[in-house]
mmCIF file of C-alpha atoms in Angstrom:
data_model
loop_
_atom_site.group_PDB
_atom_site.id
_atom_site.type_symbol
_atom_site.label_atom_id
_atom_site.label_comp_id
_atom_site.label_asym_id
_atom_site.label_seq_id
_atom_site.Cartn_x
_atom_site.Cartn_y
_atom_site.Cartn_z
ATOM 1 C CA UNK A 795 -0.636 -1.072 -11.412
ATOM 2 C CA UNK A 796 -0.821 -0.543 -7.656
ATOM 3 C CA UNK A 797 -2.920 2.623 -7.523
ATOM 4 C CA UNK A 798 -3.128 2.514 -3.726
ATOM 5 C CA UNK A 799 0.658 2.791 -3.495
ATOM 6 C CA UNK A 800 0.650 5.677 -5.987
ATOM 7 C CA UNK A 801 -2.010 7.501 -3.952
ATOM 8 C CA UNK A 802 0.001 7.019 -0.765
ATOM 9 C CA UNK A 803 3.076 8.540 -2.406
ATOM 10 C CA UNK A 804 1.161 11.505 -3.806
ATOM 11 C CA UNK A 805 -0.450 12.136 -0.408
ATOM 12 C CA UNK A 806 2.919 12.670 1.304
ATOM 13 C CA UNK A 807 4.510 16.074 1.856
ATOM 14 C CA UNK A 808 8.091 15.679 0.617
ATOM 15 C CA UNK A 809 9.498 19.175 0.134
ATOM 16 C CA UNK A 810 13.155 19.111 -0.854
ATOM 17 C CA UNK A 811 15.132 18.371 2.294
ATOM 18 C CA UNK A 812 12.107 16.895 4.075
ATOM 19 C CA UNK A 813 11.558 13.670 2.152
ATOM 20 C CA UNK A 814 11.261 11.328 5.159
ATOM 21 C CA UNK A 815 7.463 10.708 5.025
ATOM 22 C CA UNK A 816 7.647 9.584 1.410
ATOM 23 C CA UNK A 817 10.727 7.463 2.021
ATOM 24 C CA UNK A 818 8.975 5.762 4.949
ATOM 25 C CA UNK A 819 6.109 4.889 2.605
ATOM 26 C CA UNK A 820 8.468 3.481 -0.024
ATOM 27 C CA UNK A 821 10.420 1.448 2.522
ATOM 28 C CA UNK A 822 7.270 -0.172 3.919
ATOM 29 C CA UNK A 823 5.990 -1.022 0.440
ATOM 30 C CA UNK A 824 9.269 -2.416 -0.878
ATOM 31 C CA UNK A 825 10.472 -4.570 2.035
ATOM 32 C CA UNK A 826 8.908 -7.780 0.639
ATOM 33 C CA UNK A 827 10.412 -7.123 -2.803
ATOM 34 C CA UNK A 828 14.055 -6.446 -1.946
ATOM 35 C CA UNK A 829 17.100 -8.218 -0.569
ATOM 36 C CA UNK A 830 18.336 -5.067 1.124
ATOM 37 C CA UNK A 831 17.161 -1.505 1.759
ATOM 38 C CA UNK A 832 19.759 1.213 2.230
ATOM 39 C CA UNK A 833 18.970 4.594 3.751
ATOM 40 C CA UNK A 834 21.744 7.126 4.165
ATOM 41 C CA UNK A 835 22.353 10.244 6.240
ATOM 42 C CA UNK A 836 20.509 12.475 3.760
ATOM 43 C CA UNK A 837 17.495 10.114 3.582
ATOM 44 C CA UNK A 838 18.196 8.708 0.131
ATOM 45 C CA UNK A 839 16.496 5.314 -0.081
ATOM 46 C CA UNK A 840 17.869 2.504 -2.254
ATOM 47 C CA UNK A 841 15.981 -0.771 -2.709
ATOM 48 C CA UNK A 842 18.426 -3.490 -3.729
ATOM 49 C CA UNK A 843 17.772 -6.758 -5.554
ATOM 50 C CA UNK A 844 20.486 -9.335 -6.344
ATOM 51 C CA UNK A 845 23.360 -7.439 -4.676
ATOM 52 C CA UNK A 846 25.745 -10.286 -5.535
ATOM 53 C CA UNK A 847 25.462 -9.554 -9.277
ATOM 54 C CA UNK A 848 28.404 -7.867 -10.982
ATOM 55 C CA UNK A 849 26.006 -5.911 -13.228
ATOM 56 C CA UNK A 850 24.515 -3.086 -11.180
ATOM 57 C CA UNK A 851 21.623 -1.219 -12.809
ATOM 58 C CA UNK A 852 20.610 1.928 -10.972
ATOM 59 C CA UNK A 853 17.038 3.147 -11.304
ATOM 60 C CA UNK A 854 16.729 6.740 -10.148
ATOM 61 C CA UNK A 855 13.759 9.040 -9.496
ATOM 62 C CA UNK A 856 13.622 11.965 -7.100
ATOM 63 C CA UNK A 857 11.474 11.833 -3.988
ATOM 64 C CA UNK A 858 11.407 15.563 -3.330
ATOM 65 C CA UNK A 859 8.900 18.171 -4.450
ATOM 66 C CA UNK A 860 8.954 21.934 -4.681
ATOM 67 C CA UNK A 861 7.435 24.006 -1.875
ATOM 68 C CA UNK A 862 8.203 26.666 0.700
ATOM 69 C CA UNK A 863 9.775 26.680 4.158
ATOM 70 C CA UNK A 864 9.008 28.835 7.204
ATOM 71 C CA UNK A 865 11.804 31.384 7.628
ATOM 72 C CA UNK A 866 10.233 33.803 10.149
ATOM 73 C CA UNK A 867 7.265 33.900 12.517
ATOM 74 C CA UNK A 868 5.903 37.396 13.081
ATOM 75 C CA UNK A 869 4.509 38.753 16.324
ATOM 76 C CA UNK A 870 0.983 38.546 14.891
ATOM 77 C CA UNK A 871 1.417 34.796 14.208
ATOM 78 C CA UNK A 872 1.765 35.114 10.449
ATOM 79 C CA UNK A 873 4.450 32.959 8.823
ATOM 80 C CA UNK A 874 6.993 34.193 6.311
ATOM 81 C CA UNK A 875 8.683 31.748 3.973
ATOM 82 C CA UNK A 876 11.430 31.100 1.462
ATOM 83 C CA UNK A 877 11.156 28.800 -1.549
ATOM 84 C CA UNK A 878 12.500 25.273 -1.788
ATOM 85 C CA UNK A 879 12.811 24.643 -5.502
ATOM 86 C CA UNK A 880 11.319 26.297 -8.557
ATOM 87 C CA UNK A 881 7.856 27.305 -7.389
ATOM 88 C CA UNK A 882 5.720 29.656 -9.491
ATOM 89 C CA UNK A 883 4.995 32.422 -6.929
ATOM 90 C CA UNK A 884 1.814 33.697 -8.593
ATOM 91 C CA UNK A 885 0.144 30.311 -7.991
ATOM 92 C CA UNK A 886 0.396 30.559 -4.180
ATOM 93 C CA UNK A 887 -1.643 33.590 -2.952
ATOM 94 C CA UNK A 888 -5.195 32.589 -2.058
ATOM 95 C CA UNK A 889 -4.320 28.889 -1.873
ATOM 96 C CA UNK A 890 -5.006 26.645 1.077
ATOM 97 C CA UNK A 891 -1.691 25.399 2.414
ATOM 98 C CA UNK A 892 -0.480 22.313 4.262
ATOM 99 C CA UNK A 893 2.563 22.380 6.549
ATOM 100 C CA UNK A 894 4.578 19.646 8.218
ATOM 101 C CA UNK A 895 4.247 20.835 11.810
ATOM 102 C CA UNK A 896 5.628 19.742 15.149
ATOM 103 C CA UNK A 897 2.970 17.081 15.689
ATOM 104 C CA UNK A 898 1.653 16.412 12.205
ATOM 105 C CA UNK A 899 -0.023 18.358 9.454
ATOM 106 C CA UNK A 900 -1.035 21.998 10.016
ATOM 107 C CA UNK A 901 -3.394 23.824 7.681
ATOM 108 C CA UNK A 902 -3.548 27.440 6.635
ATOM 109 C CA UNK A 903 -3.992 29.938 3.821
ATOM 110 C CA UNK A 904 -1.573 32.072 1.828
ATOM 111 C CA UNK A 905 -2.944 35.579 2.299
ATOM 112 C CA UNK A 906 -4.176 37.269 -0.866
ATOM 113 C CA UNK A 907 -5.545 40.652 -1.864
ATOM 114 C CA UNK A 908 -6.231 42.367 -5.149
ATOM 115 C CA UNK A 909 -3.318 44.702 -4.464
ATOM 116 C CA UNK A 910 -0.952 41.771 -4.035
ATOM 117 C CA UNK A 911 -1.674 40.509 -7.546
ATOM 118 C CA UNK A 912 -0.619 43.889 -8.940
ATOM 119 C CA UNK A 913 2.963 43.352 -7.726
ATOM 120 C CA UNK A 914 5.330 43.254 -10.688
ATOM 121 C CA UNK A 915 7.903 41.035 -8.995
ATOM 122 C CA UNK A 916 5.724 38.836 -6.823
ATOM 123 C CA UNK A 917 7.795 36.418 -4.772
ATOM 124 C CA UNK A 918 7.975 34.627 -1.461
ATOM 125 C CA UNK A 919 9.014 37.878 0.265
ATOM 126 C CA UNK A 920 5.400 39.038 -0.082
ATOM 127 C CA UNK A 921 3.879 35.768 1.183
ATOM 128 C CA UNK A 922 2.178 35.620 4.562
ATOM 129 C CA UNK A 923 0.806 32.289 5.754
ATOM 130 C CA UNK A 924 -2.175 32.429 8.108
ATOM 131 C CA UNK A 925 -2.556 29.244 10.194
ATOM 132 C CA UNK A 926 -5.108 30.796 12.523
ATOM 133 C CA UNK A 927 -2.652 31.607 15.322
ATOM 134 C CA UNK A 928 -3.322 34.841 17.213
ATOM 135 C CA UNK A 929 0.367 35.549 17.908
ATOM 136 C CA UNK A 930 3.914 34.217 17.598
ATOM 137 C CA UNK A 931 3.674 32.164 20.784
ATOM 138 C CA UNK A 932 0.611 30.308 19.580
ATOM 139 C CA UNK A 933 2.105 29.733 16.125
ATOM 140 C CA UNK A 934 5.187 28.180 17.733
ATOM 141 C CA UNK A 935 2.993 25.508 19.307
ATOM 142 C CA UNK A 936 2.327 24.193 15.831
ATOM 143 C CA UNK A 937 5.319 25.001 13.602
ATOM 144 C CA UNK A 938 9.014 25.822 13.747
ATOM 145 C CA UNK A 939 11.443 27.765 11.631
ATOM 146 C CA UNK A 940 12.126 25.335 8.828
ATOM 147 C CA UNK A 941 8.675 23.748 8.700
ATOM 148 C CA UNK A 942 7.962 22.944 5.018
ATOM 149 C CA UNK A 943 4.659 23.726 3.289
ATOM 150 C CA UNK A 944 2.895 22.919 0.031
ATOM 151 C CA UNK A 945 -0.416 23.902 -1.586
ATOM 152 C CA UNK A 946 -3.181 21.738 -0.124
ATOM 153 C CA UNK A 947 -4.390 20.325 -3.427
ATOM 154 C CA UNK A 948 -6.107 17.010 -4.132
ATOM 155 C CA UNK A 949 -5.605 13.803 -6.096
ATOM 156 C CA UNK A 950 -8.355 13.422 -8.661
ATOM 157 C CA UNK A 951 -9.132 11.152 -11.608
ATOM 158 C CA UNK A 952 -10.031 13.011 -14.790
ATOM 159 C CA UNK A 953 -11.678 12.039 -18.051
ATOM 160 C CA UNK A 954 -9.764 9.917 -20.546
ATOM 161 C CA UNK A 955 -7.652 8.065 -17.970
ATOM 162 C CA UNK A 956 -5.867 11.213 -16.811
ATOM 163 C CA UNK A 957 -4.772 11.966 -13.250
ATOM 164 C CA UNK A 958 -4.220 15.309 -11.539
ATOM 165 C CA UNK A 959 -2.247 15.894 -8.335
ATOM 166 C CA UNK A 960 0.402 18.094 -6.801
ATOM 167 C CA UNK A 961 4.002 17.113 -7.530
ATOM 168 C CA UNK A 962 3.562 14.205 -9.872
ATOM 169 C CA UNK A 963 7.064 15.565 -10.572
ATOM 170 C CA UNK A 964 8.569 13.266 -9.530
ATOM 171 C CA UNK A 965 6.719 11.085 -7.079
ATOM 172 C CA UNK A 966 5.186 9.392 -10.144
ATOM 173 C CA UNK A 967 8.767 8.578 -11.134
ATOM 174 C CA UNK A 968 9.442 6.986 -7.749
ATOM 175 C CA UNK A 969 6.300 4.899 -8.210
ATOM 176 C CA UNK A 970 7.424 3.853 -11.696
ATOM 177 C CA UNK A 971 10.885 2.636 -10.681
ATOM 178 C CA UNK A 972 9.621 0.758 -7.638
ATOM 179 C CA UNK A 973 6.826 -0.965 -9.583
ATOM 180 C CA UNK A 974 9.289 -1.817 -12.363
ATOM 181 C CA UNK A 975 11.662 -3.387 -9.822
ATOM 182 C CA UNK A 976 8.800 -5.498 -8.458
ATOM 183 C CA UNK A 977 7.791 -6.639 -11.947
ATOM 184 C CA UNK A 978 11.388 -7.459 -12.905
ATOM 185 C CA UNK A 979 11.778 -9.606 -9.795
ATOM 186 C CA UNK A 980 8.580 -11.492 -10.621
ATOM 187 C CA UNK A 981 10.050 -12.216 -14.064
ATOM 188 C CA UNK A 982 13.312 -13.550 -12.663
ATOM 189 C CA UNK A 983 15.690 -10.652 -13.321
ATOM 190 C CA UNK A 984 19.205 -11.696 -12.253
ATOM 191 C CA UNK A 985 20.949 -8.335 -12.544
ATOM 192 C CA UNK A 986 21.650 -6.191 -9.545
ATOM 193 C CA UNK A 987 18.790 -3.678 -9.407
ATOM 194 C CA UNK A 988 19.257 -0.566 -7.264
ATOM 195 C CA UNK A 989 16.017 1.440 -7.220
ATOM 196 C CA UNK A 990 16.956 4.809 -5.708
ATOM 197 C CA UNK A 991 14.445 7.375 -4.475
ATOM 198 C CA UNK A 992 16.804 10.341 -4.333
ATOM 199 C CA UNK A 993 16.563 13.548 -2.312
ATOM 200 C CA UNK A 994 17.229 17.141 -3.254
ATOM 201 C CA UNK A 995 16.753 17.112 -7.025
ATOM 202 C CA UNK A 996 14.747 20.332 -6.962
ATOM 203 C CA UNK A 997 17.468 22.166 -5.017
ATOM 204 C CA UNK A 998 20.974 20.661 -5.045
ATOM 205 C CA UNK A 999 20.824 17.242 -6.782
ATOM 206 C CA UNK A 1000 23.025 15.913 -3.998
ATOM 207 C CA UNK A 1001 20.937 12.767 -3.610
ATOM 208 C CA UNK A 1002 21.635 11.447 -7.094
ATOM 209 C CA UNK A 1003 25.367 12.001 -6.688
ATOM 210 C CA UNK A 1004 25.497 10.329 -3.269
ATOM 211 C CA UNK A 1005 23.540 7.302 -4.455
ATOM 212 C CA UNK A 1006 25.570 6.788 -7.607
ATOM 213 C CA UNK A 1007 28.884 7.276 -5.811
ATOM 214 C CA UNK A 1008 27.954 4.562 -3.321
ATOM 215 C CA UNK A 1009 26.235 2.132 -5.708
ATOM 216 C CA UNK A 1010 28.897 2.500 -8.430
ATOM 217 C CA UNK A 1011 26.417 1.386 -11.115
ATOM 218 C CA UNK A 1012 27.252 -0.224 -14.430
ATOM 219 C CA UNK A 1013 24.546 1.983 -15.955
ATOM 220 C CA UNK A 1014 21.651 4.129 -14.774
ATOM 221 C CA UNK A 1015 18.060 4.598 -15.891
ATOM 222 C CA UNK A 1016 16.728 7.947 -14.713
ATOM 223 C CA UNK A 1017 12.964 8.482 -14.621
ATOM 224 C CA UNK A 1018 11.629 12.022 -14.435
ATOM 225 C CA UNK A 1019 8.907 14.073 -16.104
ATOM 226 C CA UNK A 1020 9.026 16.197 -19.227
ATOM 227 C CA UNK A 1021 6.906 18.978 -20.696
ATOM 228 C CA UNK A 1022 4.178 18.139 -23.171
ATOM 229 C CA UNK A 1023 3.487 20.334 -26.155
ATOM 230 C CA UNK A 1024 -0.268 19.792 -25.980
ATOM 231 C CA UNK A 1025 -1.214 22.443 -23.426
ATOM 232 C CA UNK A 1026 -1.296 26.239 -23.186
ATOM 233 C CA UNK A 1027 1.962 28.149 -23.332
ATOM 234 C CA UNK A 1028 4.194 25.406 -24.723
ATOM 235 C CA UNK A 1029 6.439 25.982 -27.733
ATOM 236 C CA UNK A 1030 6.919 22.860 -29.925
ATOM 237 C CA UNK A 1031 10.316 24.199 -31.019
ATOM 238 C CA UNK A 1032 11.427 23.619 -27.422
ATOM 239 C CA UNK A 1033 9.213 20.762 -26.232
ATOM 240 C CA UNK A 1034 8.737 18.902 -29.489
ATOM 241 C CA UNK A 1035 5.402 17.238 -30.207
ATOM 242 C CA UNK A 1036 5.214 15.408 -26.880
ATOM 243 C CA UNK A 1037 1.648 14.431 -26.049
ATOM 244 C CA UNK A 1038 -0.127 13.038 -23.023
ATOM 245 C CA UNK A 1039 -1.082 9.410 -23.538
ATOM 246 C CA UNK A 1040 1.349 8.814 -26.404
ATOM 247 C CA UNK A 1041 3.905 6.861 -24.374
ATOM 248 C CA UNK A 1042 7.194 7.263 -22.482
ATOM 249 C CA UNK A 1043 9.686 9.819 -23.794
ATOM 250 C CA UNK A 1044 13.298 9.027 -24.703
ATOM 251 C CA UNK A 1045 15.818 11.834 -25.005
ATOM 252 C CA UNK A 1046 18.477 12.576 -27.620
ATOM 253 C CA UNK A 1047 20.947 14.323 -25.334
ATOM 254 C CA UNK A 1048 24.731 14.721 -25.129
ATOM 255 C CA UNK A 1049 24.692 12.913 -21.776
ATOM 256 C CA UNK A 1050 22.574 9.925 -22.855
ATOM 257 C CA UNK A 1051 24.404 6.842 -24.155
ATOM 258 C CA UNK A 1052 23.113 6.177 -27.679
ATOM 259 C CA UNK A 1053 23.400 2.412 -27.226
ATOM 260 C CA UNK A 1054 21.129 2.521 -24.172
ATOM 261 C CA UNK A 1055 18.614 4.636 -26.087
ATOM 262 C CA UNK A 1056 18.600 2.032 -28.865
ATOM 263 C CA UNK A 1057 18.178 -0.801 -26.363
ATOM 264 C CA UNK A 1058 15.319 1.011 -24.650
ATOM 265 C CA UNK A 1059 13.610 1.588 -28.022
ATOM 266 C CA UNK A 1060 14.029 -2.110 -28.884
ATOM 267 C CA UNK A 1061 12.478 -3.098 -25.556
ATOM 268 C CA UNK A 1062 9.552 -0.757 -26.207
ATOM 269 C CA UNK A 1063 8.966 -2.359 -29.602
ATOM 270 C CA UNK A 1064 9.122 -5.854 -28.116
ATOM 271 C CA UNK A 1065 6.612 -4.920 -25.400
ATOM 272 C CA UNK A 1066 4.312 -3.136 -27.851
ATOM 273 C CA UNK A 1067 4.800 0.208 -26.104
ATOM 274 C CA UNK A 1068 4.706 3.478 -28.088
ATOM 275 C CA UNK A 1069 7.579 5.868 -27.387
ATOM 276 C CA UNK A 1070 8.118 9.546 -28.066
ATOM 277 C CA UNK A 1071 11.399 11.404 -28.581
ATOM 278 C CA UNK A 1072 12.658 14.752 -27.387
ATOM 279 C CA UNK A 1073 15.915 16.617 -27.919
ATOM 280 C CA UNK A 1074 18.210 18.299 -25.397
ATOM 281 C CA UNK A 1075 21.058 20.511 -26.541
ATOM 282 C CA UNK A 1076 23.089 20.302 -23.334
ATOM 283 C CA UNK A 1077 22.303 18.891 -19.899
ATOM 284 C CA UNK A 1078 18.958 17.306 -19.068
ATOM 285 C CA UNK A 1079 18.448 19.269 -15.816
ATOM 286 C CA UNK A 1080 17.515 16.019 -14.102
ATOM 287 C CA UNK A 1081 19.374 13.674 -11.760
ATOM 288 C CA UNK A 1082 20.873 12.104 -14.889
ATOM 289 C CA UNK A 1083 23.360 14.977 -15.042
ATOM 290 C CA UNK A 1084 24.879 14.257 -11.622
ATOM 291 C CA UNK A 1085 24.879 10.496 -12.128
ATOM 292 C CA UNK A 1086 26.528 10.778 -15.552
ATOM 293 C CA UNK A 1087 29.504 12.663 -14.083
ATOM 294 C CA UNK A 1088 29.870 10.527 -10.933
ATOM 295 C CA UNK A 1089 32.532 7.897 -10.288
ATOM 296 C CA UNK A 1090 34.569 7.364 -13.487
ATOM 297 C CA UNK A 1091 31.517 8.235 -15.591
ATOM 298 C CA UNK A 1092 28.203 6.374 -15.691
ATOM 299 C CA UNK A 1093 26.285 5.594 -18.913
ATOM 300 C CA UNK A 1094 22.746 6.915 -18.457
ATOM 301 C CA UNK A 1095 19.449 6.714 -20.282
ATOM 302 C CA UNK A 1096 16.575 9.071 -19.507
ATOM 303 C CA UNK A 1097 12.968 7.875 -19.569
ATOM 304 C CA UNK A 1098 10.441 10.663 -19.030
ATOM 305 C CA UNK A 1099 6.756 10.736 -18.168
ATOM 306 C CA UNK A 1100 4.807 13.323 -20.212
ATOM 307 C CA UNK A 1101 3.396 15.965 -17.865
ATOM 308 C CA UNK A 1102 1.144 18.991 -18.237
ATOM 309 C CA UNK A 1103 1.455 22.081 -16.010
ATOM 310 C CA UNK A 1104 4.810 21.185 -14.453
ATOM 311 C CA UNK A 1105 5.547 22.933 -11.127
ATOM 312 C CA UNK A 1106 1.978 24.180 -10.848
ATOM 313 C CA UNK A 1107 -0.222 23.243 -7.848
ATOM 314 C CA UNK A 1108 -2.111 20.734 -10.028
ATOM 315 C CA UNK A 1109 -0.133 18.729 -12.590
ATOM 316 C CA UNK A 1110 -1.694 16.261 -15.040
ATOM 317 C CA UNK A 1111 -0.403 12.882 -16.260
ATOM 318 C CA UNK A 1112 -1.878 9.934 -18.113
ATOM 319 C CA UNK A 1113 -2.323 6.618 -16.272
ATOM 320 C CA UNK A 1114 -1.476 4.577 -19.389
ATOM 321 C CA UNK A 1115 1.790 6.513 -19.768
ATOM 322 C CA UNK A 1116 2.645 5.568 -16.190
ATOM 323 C CA UNK A 1117 1.851 1.916 -16.850
ATOM 324 C CA UNK A 1118 3.875 1.946 -20.076
ATOM 325 C CA UNK A 1119 6.886 3.442 -18.286
ATOM 326 C CA UNK A 1120 6.721 0.649 -15.708
ATOM 327 C CA UNK A 1121 6.474 -2.050 -18.370
ATOM 328 C CA UNK A 1122 9.283 -0.513 -20.443
ATOM 329 C CA UNK A 1123 11.681 -0.497 -17.489
ATOM 330 C CA UNK A 1124 10.694 -4.012 -16.413
ATOM 331 C CA UNK A 1125 11.292 -5.279 -19.946
ATOM 332 C CA UNK A 1126 14.694 -3.571 -20.096
ATOM 333 C CA UNK A 1127 15.752 -5.056 -16.749
ATOM 334 C CA UNK A 1128 14.878 -8.587 -17.844
ATOM 335 C CA UNK A 1129 16.211 -8.264 -21.423
ATOM 336 C CA UNK A 1130 19.461 -6.404 -20.771
ATOM 337 C CA UNK A 1131 22.686 -8.269 -21.473
ATOM 338 C CA UNK A 1132 25.918 -6.841 -20.117
#
């Protein structure tokens, strides 16, 4: 597993609508492993192997993360923001913050006070970002309206082979599909493989639709994250008994093709990979939903990485789960028969 590549991805700021830095990183890494790289007007990135094949397997994971975006710069230099995706507002006040500025990264703090934490409906309207500017004119030297920002958290190894970082959802998924495509190529996969790092999943899901509409895949494997039941606040009646370190998660869902689920489970057994199962009563609320309904209908299978503390400033995943997701996808790509 290429941990340097994973660290590079997790170090990027890729707020929904501003995914370019992450896509640049993916493009550089994948050039030696692909026959063609496609990048569209919205910055979706598709790494293509064996484009001449009639069987087109789309791998999809979203490149964007949740965050905030500068919406107003006050006279005193403080920044006001709106959300981009499903942030948890209470986790922002008092945090150090990192913005994509005019000439690179800009650092600041989300102002906090004891009174602020008493607000019943705390939201981005109450946020003020302090970047150290004395007034609006000075702030404008560093940032613009629209500059995205994220909590300035760190990537750290934990005990037991666990990893913590901001927005493992779903940059870990991008890492998984790209590493799986590499491994499948090494093993002589002859199918058309279209590994798509999609934009906008946390806001509009336009990226998944655009990519699928243009690839016109025979089937799609979507990689995202899912809640574990082994941390505070989770209800097993909703999450099931999903655990960190217990393997990739397959989903019984109305949008998932049962035959692809069976094939994925068979591949897991062949590779000696444990799998877990979860249930969805309707949509999956991932890119799989948009891909499933694109074109004349696309058969999809959802492979999820177990994740603790989703959409919090520090999420937690298991490195062996990541490796097992990569191996499962690589096995599927080499074993699949149209």
